[in-house]
Short mmCIF file of C-alpha atoms in Angstrom, two decimals:
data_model
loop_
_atom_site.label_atom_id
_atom_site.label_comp_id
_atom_site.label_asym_id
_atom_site.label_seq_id
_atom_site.Cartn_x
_atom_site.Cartn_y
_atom_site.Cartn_z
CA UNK Z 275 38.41 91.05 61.41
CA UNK Z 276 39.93 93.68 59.16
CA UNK Z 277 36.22 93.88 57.87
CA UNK Z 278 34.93 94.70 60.91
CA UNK Z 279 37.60 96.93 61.61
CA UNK Z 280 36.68 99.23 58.39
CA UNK Z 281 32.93 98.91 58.87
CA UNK Z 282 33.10 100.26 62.38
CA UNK Z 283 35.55 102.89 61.05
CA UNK Z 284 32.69 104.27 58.64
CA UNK Z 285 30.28 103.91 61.15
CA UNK Z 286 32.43 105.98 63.24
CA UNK Z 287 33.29 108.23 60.29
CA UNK Z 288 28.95 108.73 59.27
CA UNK Z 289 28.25 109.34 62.82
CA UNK Z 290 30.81 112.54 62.95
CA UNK Z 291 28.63 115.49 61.25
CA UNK Z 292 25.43 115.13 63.19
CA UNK Z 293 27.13 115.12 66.81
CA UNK Z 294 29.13 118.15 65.36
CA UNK Z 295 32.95 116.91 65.28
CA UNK Z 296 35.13 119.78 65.04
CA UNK Z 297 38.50 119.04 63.88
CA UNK Z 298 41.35 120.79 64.72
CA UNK Z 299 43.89 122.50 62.40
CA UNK Z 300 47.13 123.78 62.66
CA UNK Z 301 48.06 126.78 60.90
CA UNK Z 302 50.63 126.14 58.08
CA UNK Z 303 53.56 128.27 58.59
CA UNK Z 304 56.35 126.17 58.39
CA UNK Z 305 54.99 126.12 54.31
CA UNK Z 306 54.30 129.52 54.50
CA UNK Z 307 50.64 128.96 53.63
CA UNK Z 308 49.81 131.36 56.20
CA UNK Z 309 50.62 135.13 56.69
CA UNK Z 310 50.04 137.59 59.72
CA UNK Z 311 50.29 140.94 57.63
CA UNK Z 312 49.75 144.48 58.45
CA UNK Z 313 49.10 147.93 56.37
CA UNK Z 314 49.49 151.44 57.34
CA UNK Z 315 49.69 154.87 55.85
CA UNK Z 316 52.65 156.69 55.14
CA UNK Z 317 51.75 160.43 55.14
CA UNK Z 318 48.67 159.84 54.39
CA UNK Z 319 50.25 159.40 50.38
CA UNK Z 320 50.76 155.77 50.55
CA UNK Z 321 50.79 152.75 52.23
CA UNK Z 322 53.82 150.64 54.11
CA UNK Z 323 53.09 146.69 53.94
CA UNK Z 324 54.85 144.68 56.41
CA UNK Z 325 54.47 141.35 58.24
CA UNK Z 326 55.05 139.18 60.88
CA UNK Z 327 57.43 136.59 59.82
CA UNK Z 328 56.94 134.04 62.39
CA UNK Z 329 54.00 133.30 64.23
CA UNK Z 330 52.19 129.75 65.28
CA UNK Z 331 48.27 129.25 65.09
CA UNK Z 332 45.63 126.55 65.74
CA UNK Z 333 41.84 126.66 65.47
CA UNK Z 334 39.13 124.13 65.51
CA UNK Z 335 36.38 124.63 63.02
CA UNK Z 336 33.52 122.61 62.22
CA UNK Z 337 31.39 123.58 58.99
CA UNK Z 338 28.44 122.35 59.88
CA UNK Z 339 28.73 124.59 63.69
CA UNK Z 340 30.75 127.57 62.57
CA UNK Z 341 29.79 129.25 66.18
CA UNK Z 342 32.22 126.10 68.01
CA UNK Z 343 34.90 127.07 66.18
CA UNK Z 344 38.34 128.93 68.07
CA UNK Z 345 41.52 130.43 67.17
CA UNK Z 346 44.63 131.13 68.87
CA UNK Z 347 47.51 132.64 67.49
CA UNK Z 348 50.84 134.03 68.85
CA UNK Z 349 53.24 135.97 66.85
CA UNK Z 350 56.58 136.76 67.33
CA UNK Z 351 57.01 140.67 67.42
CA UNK Z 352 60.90 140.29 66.80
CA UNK Z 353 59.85 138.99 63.42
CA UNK Z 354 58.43 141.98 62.01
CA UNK Z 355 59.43 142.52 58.45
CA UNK Z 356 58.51 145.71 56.42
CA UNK Z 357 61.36 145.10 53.46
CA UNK Z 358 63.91 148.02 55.18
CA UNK Z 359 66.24 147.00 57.98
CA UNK Z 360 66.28 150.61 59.50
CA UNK Z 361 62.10 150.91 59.78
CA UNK Z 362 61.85 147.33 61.00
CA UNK Z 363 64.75 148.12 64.08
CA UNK Z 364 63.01 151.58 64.85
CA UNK Z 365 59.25 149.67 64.50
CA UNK Z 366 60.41 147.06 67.11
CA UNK Z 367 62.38 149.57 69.39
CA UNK Z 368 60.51 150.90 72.44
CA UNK Z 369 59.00 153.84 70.16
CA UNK Z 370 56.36 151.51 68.58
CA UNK Z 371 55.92 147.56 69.67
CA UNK Z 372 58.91 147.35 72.12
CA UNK Z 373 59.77 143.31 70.97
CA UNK Z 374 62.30 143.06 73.79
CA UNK Z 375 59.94 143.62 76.17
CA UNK Z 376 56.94 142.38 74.74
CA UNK Z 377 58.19 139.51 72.38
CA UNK Z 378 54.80 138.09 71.79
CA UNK Z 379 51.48 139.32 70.51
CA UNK Z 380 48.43 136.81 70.83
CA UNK Z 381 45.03 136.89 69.77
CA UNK Z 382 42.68 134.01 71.21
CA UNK Z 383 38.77 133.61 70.28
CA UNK Z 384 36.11 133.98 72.37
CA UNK Z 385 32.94 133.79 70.31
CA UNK Z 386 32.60 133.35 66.64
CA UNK Z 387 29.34 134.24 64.55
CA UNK Z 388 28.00 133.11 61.38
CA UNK Z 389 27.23 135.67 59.20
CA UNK Z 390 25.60 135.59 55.69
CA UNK Z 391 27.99 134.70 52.32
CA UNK Z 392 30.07 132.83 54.23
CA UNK Z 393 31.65 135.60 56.80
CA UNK Z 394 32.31 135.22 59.72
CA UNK Z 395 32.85 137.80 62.91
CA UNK Z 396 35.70 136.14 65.59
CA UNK Z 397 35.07 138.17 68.61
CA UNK Z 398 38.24 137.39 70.97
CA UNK Z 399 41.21 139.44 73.17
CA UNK Z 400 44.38 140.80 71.08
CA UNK Z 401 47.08 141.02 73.36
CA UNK Z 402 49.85 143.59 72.00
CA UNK Z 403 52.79 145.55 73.61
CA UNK Z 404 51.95 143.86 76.74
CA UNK Z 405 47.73 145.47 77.12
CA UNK Z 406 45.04 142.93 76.59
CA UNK Z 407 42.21 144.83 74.50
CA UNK Z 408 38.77 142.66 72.96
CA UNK Z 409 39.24 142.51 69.27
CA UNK Z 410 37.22 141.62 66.24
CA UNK Z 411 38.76 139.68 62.99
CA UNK Z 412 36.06 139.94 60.10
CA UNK Z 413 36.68 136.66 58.35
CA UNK Z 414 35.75 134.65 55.30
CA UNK Z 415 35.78 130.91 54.26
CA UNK Z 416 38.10 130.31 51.07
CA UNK Z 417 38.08 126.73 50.55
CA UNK Z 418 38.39 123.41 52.15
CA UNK Z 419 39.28 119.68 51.05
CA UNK Z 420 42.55 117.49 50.11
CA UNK Z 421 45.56 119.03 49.16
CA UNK Z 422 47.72 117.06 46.74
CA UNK Z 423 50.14 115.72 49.36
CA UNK Z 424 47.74 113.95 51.31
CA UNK Z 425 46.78 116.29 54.17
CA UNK Z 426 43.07 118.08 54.35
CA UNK Z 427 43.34 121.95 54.32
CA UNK Z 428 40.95 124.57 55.39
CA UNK Z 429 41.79 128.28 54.53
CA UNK Z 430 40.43 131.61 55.70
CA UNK Z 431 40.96 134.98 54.87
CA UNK Z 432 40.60 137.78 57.76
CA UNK Z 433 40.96 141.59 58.72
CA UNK Z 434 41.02 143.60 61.58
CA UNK Z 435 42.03 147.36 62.15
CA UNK Z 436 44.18 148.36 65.50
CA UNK Z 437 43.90 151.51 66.82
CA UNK Z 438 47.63 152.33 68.71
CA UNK Z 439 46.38 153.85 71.13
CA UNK Z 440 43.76 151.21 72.76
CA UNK Z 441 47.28 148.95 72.90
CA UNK Z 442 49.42 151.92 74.54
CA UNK Z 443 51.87 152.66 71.41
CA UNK Z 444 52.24 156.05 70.48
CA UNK Z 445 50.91 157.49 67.14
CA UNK Z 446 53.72 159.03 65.42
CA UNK Z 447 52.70 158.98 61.95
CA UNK Z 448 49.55 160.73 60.24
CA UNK Z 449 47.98 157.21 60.84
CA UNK Z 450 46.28 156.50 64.41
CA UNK Z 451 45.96 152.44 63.16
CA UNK Z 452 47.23 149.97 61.53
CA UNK Z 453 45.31 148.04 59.41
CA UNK Z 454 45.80 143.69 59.69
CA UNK Z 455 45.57 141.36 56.88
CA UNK Z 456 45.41 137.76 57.51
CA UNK Z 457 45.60 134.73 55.62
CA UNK Z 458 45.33 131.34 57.00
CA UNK Z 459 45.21 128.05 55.80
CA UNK Z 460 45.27 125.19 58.62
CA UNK Z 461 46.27 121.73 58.20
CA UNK Z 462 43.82 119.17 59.84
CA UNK Z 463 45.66 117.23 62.46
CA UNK G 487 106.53 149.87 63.30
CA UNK G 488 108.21 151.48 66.07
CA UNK G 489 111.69 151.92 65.66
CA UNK G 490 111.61 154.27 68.15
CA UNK G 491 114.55 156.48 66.32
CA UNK G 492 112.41 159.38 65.11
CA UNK G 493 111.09 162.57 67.60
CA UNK G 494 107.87 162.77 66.46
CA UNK G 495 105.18 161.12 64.27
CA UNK G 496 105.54 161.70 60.70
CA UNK G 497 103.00 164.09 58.65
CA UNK G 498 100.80 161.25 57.39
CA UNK G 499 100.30 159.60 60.56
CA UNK G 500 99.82 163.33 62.21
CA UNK G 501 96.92 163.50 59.70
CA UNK G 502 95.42 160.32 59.71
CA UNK G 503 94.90 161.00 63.62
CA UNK G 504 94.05 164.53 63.70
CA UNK G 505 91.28 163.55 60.53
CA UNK G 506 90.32 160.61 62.15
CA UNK G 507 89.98 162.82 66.39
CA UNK G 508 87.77 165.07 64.33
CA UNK G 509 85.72 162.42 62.89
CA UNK G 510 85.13 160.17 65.30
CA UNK G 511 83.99 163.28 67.73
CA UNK G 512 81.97 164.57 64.91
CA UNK G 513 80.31 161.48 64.27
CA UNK G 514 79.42 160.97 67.79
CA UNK G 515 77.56 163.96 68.13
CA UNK G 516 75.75 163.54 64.66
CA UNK G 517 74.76 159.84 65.99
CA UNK G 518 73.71 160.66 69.66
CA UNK G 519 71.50 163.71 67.72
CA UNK G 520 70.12 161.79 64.94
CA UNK G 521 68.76 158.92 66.62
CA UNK G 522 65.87 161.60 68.14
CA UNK G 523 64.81 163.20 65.08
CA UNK G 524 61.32 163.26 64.53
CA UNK G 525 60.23 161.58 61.49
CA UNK G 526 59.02 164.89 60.17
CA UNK G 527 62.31 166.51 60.78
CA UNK G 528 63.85 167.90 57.13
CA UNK G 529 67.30 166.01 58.89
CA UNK G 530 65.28 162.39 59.53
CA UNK G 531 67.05 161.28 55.92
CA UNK G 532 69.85 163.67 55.64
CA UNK G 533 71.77 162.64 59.15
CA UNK G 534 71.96 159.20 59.07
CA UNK G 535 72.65 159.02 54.42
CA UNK G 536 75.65 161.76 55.89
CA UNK G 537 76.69 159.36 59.34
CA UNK G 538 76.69 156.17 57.25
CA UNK G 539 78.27 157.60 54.47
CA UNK G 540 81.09 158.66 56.59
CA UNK G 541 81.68 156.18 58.88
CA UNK G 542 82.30 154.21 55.64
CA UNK G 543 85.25 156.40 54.44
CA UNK G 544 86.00 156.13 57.74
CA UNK G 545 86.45 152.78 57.62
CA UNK G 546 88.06 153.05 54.12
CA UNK G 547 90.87 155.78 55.92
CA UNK G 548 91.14 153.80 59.47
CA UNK G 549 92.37 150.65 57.18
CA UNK G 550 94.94 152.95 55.13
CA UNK G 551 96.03 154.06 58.56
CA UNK G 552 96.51 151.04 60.00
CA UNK G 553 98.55 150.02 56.81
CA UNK G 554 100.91 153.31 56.96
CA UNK G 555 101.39 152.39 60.93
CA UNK G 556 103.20 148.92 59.58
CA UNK G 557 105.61 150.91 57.66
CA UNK G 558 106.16 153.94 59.36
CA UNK G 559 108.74 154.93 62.21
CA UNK G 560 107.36 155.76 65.25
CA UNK G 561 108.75 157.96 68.40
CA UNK G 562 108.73 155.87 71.42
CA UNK G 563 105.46 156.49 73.94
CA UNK G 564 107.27 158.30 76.95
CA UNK G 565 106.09 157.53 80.45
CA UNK G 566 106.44 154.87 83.63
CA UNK G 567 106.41 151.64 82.51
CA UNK G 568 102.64 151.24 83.51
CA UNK G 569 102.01 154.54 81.42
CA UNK G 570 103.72 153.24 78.62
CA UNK G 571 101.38 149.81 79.13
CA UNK G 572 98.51 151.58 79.80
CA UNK G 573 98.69 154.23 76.62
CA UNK G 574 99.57 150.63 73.88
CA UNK G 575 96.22 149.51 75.53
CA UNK G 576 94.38 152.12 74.96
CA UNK G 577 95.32 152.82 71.44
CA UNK G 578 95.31 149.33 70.83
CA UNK G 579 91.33 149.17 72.37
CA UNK G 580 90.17 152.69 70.21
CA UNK G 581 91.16 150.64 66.89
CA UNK G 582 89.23 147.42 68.07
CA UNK G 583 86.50 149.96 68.57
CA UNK G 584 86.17 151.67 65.59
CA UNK G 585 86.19 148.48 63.79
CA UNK G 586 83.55 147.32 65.99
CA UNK G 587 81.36 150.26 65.42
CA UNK G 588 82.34 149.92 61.37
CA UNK G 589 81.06 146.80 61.02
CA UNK G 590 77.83 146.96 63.54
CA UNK G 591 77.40 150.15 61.89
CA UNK G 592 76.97 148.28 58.44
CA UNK G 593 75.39 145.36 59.89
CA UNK G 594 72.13 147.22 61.40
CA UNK G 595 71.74 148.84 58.01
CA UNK G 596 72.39 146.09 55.69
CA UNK G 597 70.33 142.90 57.33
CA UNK G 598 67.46 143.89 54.28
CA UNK G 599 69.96 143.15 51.71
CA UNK G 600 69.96 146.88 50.98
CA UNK G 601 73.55 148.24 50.16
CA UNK G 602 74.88 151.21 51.95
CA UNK G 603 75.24 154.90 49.90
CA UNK G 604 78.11 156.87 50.30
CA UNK G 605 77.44 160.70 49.40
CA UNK G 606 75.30 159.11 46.47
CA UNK G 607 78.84 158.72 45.11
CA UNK G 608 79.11 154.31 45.04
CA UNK G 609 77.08 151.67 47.03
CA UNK G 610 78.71 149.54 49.37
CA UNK G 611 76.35 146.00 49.25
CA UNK G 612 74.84 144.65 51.69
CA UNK G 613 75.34 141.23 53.01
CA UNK G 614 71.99 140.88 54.06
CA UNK G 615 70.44 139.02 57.14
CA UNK G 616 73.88 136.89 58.71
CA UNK G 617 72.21 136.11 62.17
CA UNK G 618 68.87 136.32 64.03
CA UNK G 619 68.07 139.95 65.08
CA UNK G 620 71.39 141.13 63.19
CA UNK G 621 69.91 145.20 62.94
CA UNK G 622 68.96 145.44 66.92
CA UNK G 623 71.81 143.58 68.45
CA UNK G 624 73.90 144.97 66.08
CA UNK G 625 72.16 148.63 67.22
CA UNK G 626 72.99 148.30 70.82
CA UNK G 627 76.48 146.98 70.33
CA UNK G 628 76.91 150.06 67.69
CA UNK G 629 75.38 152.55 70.83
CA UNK G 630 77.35 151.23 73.43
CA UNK G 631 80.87 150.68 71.92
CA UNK G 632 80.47 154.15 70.77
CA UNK G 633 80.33 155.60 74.09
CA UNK G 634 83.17 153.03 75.08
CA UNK G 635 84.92 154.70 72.71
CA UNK G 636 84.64 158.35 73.67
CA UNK G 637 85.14 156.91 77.25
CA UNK G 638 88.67 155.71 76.20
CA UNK G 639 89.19 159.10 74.19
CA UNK G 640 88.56 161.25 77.42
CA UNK G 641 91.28 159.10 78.82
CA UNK G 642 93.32 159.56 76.06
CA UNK G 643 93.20 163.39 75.82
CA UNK G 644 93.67 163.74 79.41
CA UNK G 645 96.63 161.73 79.49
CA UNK G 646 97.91 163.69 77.05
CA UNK G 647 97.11 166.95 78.38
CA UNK G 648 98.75 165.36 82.26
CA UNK G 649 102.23 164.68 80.09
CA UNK G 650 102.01 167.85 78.14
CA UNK G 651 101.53 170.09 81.57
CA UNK G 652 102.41 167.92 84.35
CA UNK G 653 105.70 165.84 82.70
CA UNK G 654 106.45 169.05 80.48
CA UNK G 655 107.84 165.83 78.07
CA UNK G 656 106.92 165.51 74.29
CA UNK G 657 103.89 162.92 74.50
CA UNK G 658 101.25 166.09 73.26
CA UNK G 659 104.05 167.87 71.18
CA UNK G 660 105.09 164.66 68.97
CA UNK G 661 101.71 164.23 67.52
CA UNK G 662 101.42 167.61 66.85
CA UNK G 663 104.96 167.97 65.33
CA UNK G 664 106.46 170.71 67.27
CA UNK G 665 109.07 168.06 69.29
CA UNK G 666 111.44 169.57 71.13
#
């Protein structure tokens, strides 16, 4: 019994790459794995780095179909953290994001394309201080396989520029965007 | 505290009010202005390192107050009995007050970990993040109990003006020192 239990297992296991199985990952925040960070000029003589503290994430992905694959992630705005108490309270007042009002920003794939080397372009909508706008994450595989603790990982690097104004926030600074650096690595569930 | 066998408030407590009228008045003004700078103002720094620095002292002056009010004698507050009640509220409410806007004051500055300046002089530290949101709720509780505050010091300087003109008694003149 336990035999046939294992060989139909395999079987089952075999057969999963040729009807393309996608499995689905979670992001790995709660071990900080992951990281929803931004970039944007001060000035126009440096650069402020800031993130989003909290944020949740899931995407299916498939190596052998890259173009099945989705992502969906929601941050929370109230989270953003740029290392100064005063800039983070004015960033997430009404003059910039407005977190009261628009406590969540999501961004949820509609079409991803294989490019060469491993990129990938994630076409999907960005919704931010409460305006749905199409928005493309340029993306690269890092790495997949078992992690030491018994779980399979898959990680991705990915950027994406946001111009304030498509998403209604005013430019203040000598910056019209802000520039978004992500790093994800997903636990498969 | 009130032994109510003196005329009229001694010098220290005259000055620990009169410092602390012109303070609190001043520091509204600089706080209602500063919060509408433009970042390229040459004040975007300067006002709030200058409000933080002396709502500190403040703090520092309104607890040595407080202190001197346990041990010094006080002239009786003159009025109806309601008056009376009404005036050891609202003194009683303007200290809760500043201490609220003391510590929300520090609080929305300080959730980074970051310690406070004064004048460049010493660092207060900072206590850093003590609950969710600490800088923004602290922000609006700082922004409203501030105008609460120069709500309840309208009152106050009208009463005082009504007693001064209308009673003709010593209410205005006792704090000033010129009892009759």
């Amino acid at each position: 019994m336990k035999k046939v239990i294992l060989t139909s297992g395999l079987a089952v296991v075999l057969a999963l790459p040729a009807v393309g199985w996608s499995a689905d990952y979670q992001m790995d925040t709660s071990g900080a794995h992951s990281s929803v960070n931004f970039k944007v000029s001060h000035l126009g003589y440096g650069f402020i780095k800031g993130r989003f503290n909290e944020f949740t994430g899931s995407f299916s992905y498939d190596p052998s179909n890259l173009t099945a694959s989705k992502v969906m992630v929601t941050v929370d705005t109230g989270s953003l953290d740029s290392n100064h108490a005063e800039r983070d309270k004015h960033l997430r007042s009404s003059d910039f994001i407005d977190a009261r009002e628009y406590p969540e920003a999501t961004f949820v794939s509609t079409s991803v394309t294989s490019m060469a080397g491993g990129k990938l372009k994630i076409a999907g909508d960005l919704t931010l201080h409460g305006m749905t706008k199409p928005f493309t994450i340029d993306a690269e595989i890092i790495g997949e396989g078992n992690d030491p603790w018994g779980n399979y990982r898959a990680g991705f690097s990915g950027t994406g520029r946001i111009e304030l104004a498509d998403y209604g926030v005013k430019v203040m600074g000598s910056s019209s965007y802000v520039d978004l650096e992500l790093y994800v690595e997903g636990i498969r569930q | 505290m009130a032994q109510h066998q003196v005329e009229k408030y001694d010098g220290v407590s005259r000055l620990f009010h009169w410092l602390s009228a012109i303070t609190v008045l001043a520091m509204f003004a600089l706080g209602v202005w500063m919060v509408e700078l433009d970042y390229y103002s040459q004040w975007y720094q300067k006002a709030p390192f200058v409000h933080k620095s002396v709502g500190l002292l403040l703090a520092a002056v309104t607890i040595g107050r407080l202190l001197w009010r346990l041990k010094a004698e006080h002239p009786e507050v003159e009025g109806k009995p309601v008056e009376v009640m009404a005036a050891r509220t609202a003194h009683s409410m303007m200290y809760v007050l500043l201490f609220v806007l003391f510590v929300s004051g520090y609080l929305i500055s300080t959730s980074d970990g970051r310690g406070i300046e004064v004048f460049g002089w010493f660092t207060v530290p900072g206590a850093g993040e003590l609950f969710r949101d600490q800088s923004d709720i602290a922000g609006r509780v700082h922004y409203y109990a501030a105008f609460l505050l120069i709500g309840l010091v309208v009152v106050h300087v009208a009463a005082a003006l009504k007693h001064h003109f209308f009673d003709k008694d010593n209410t205005l003149r006792k704090m000033i020192g010129i009892s009759k």
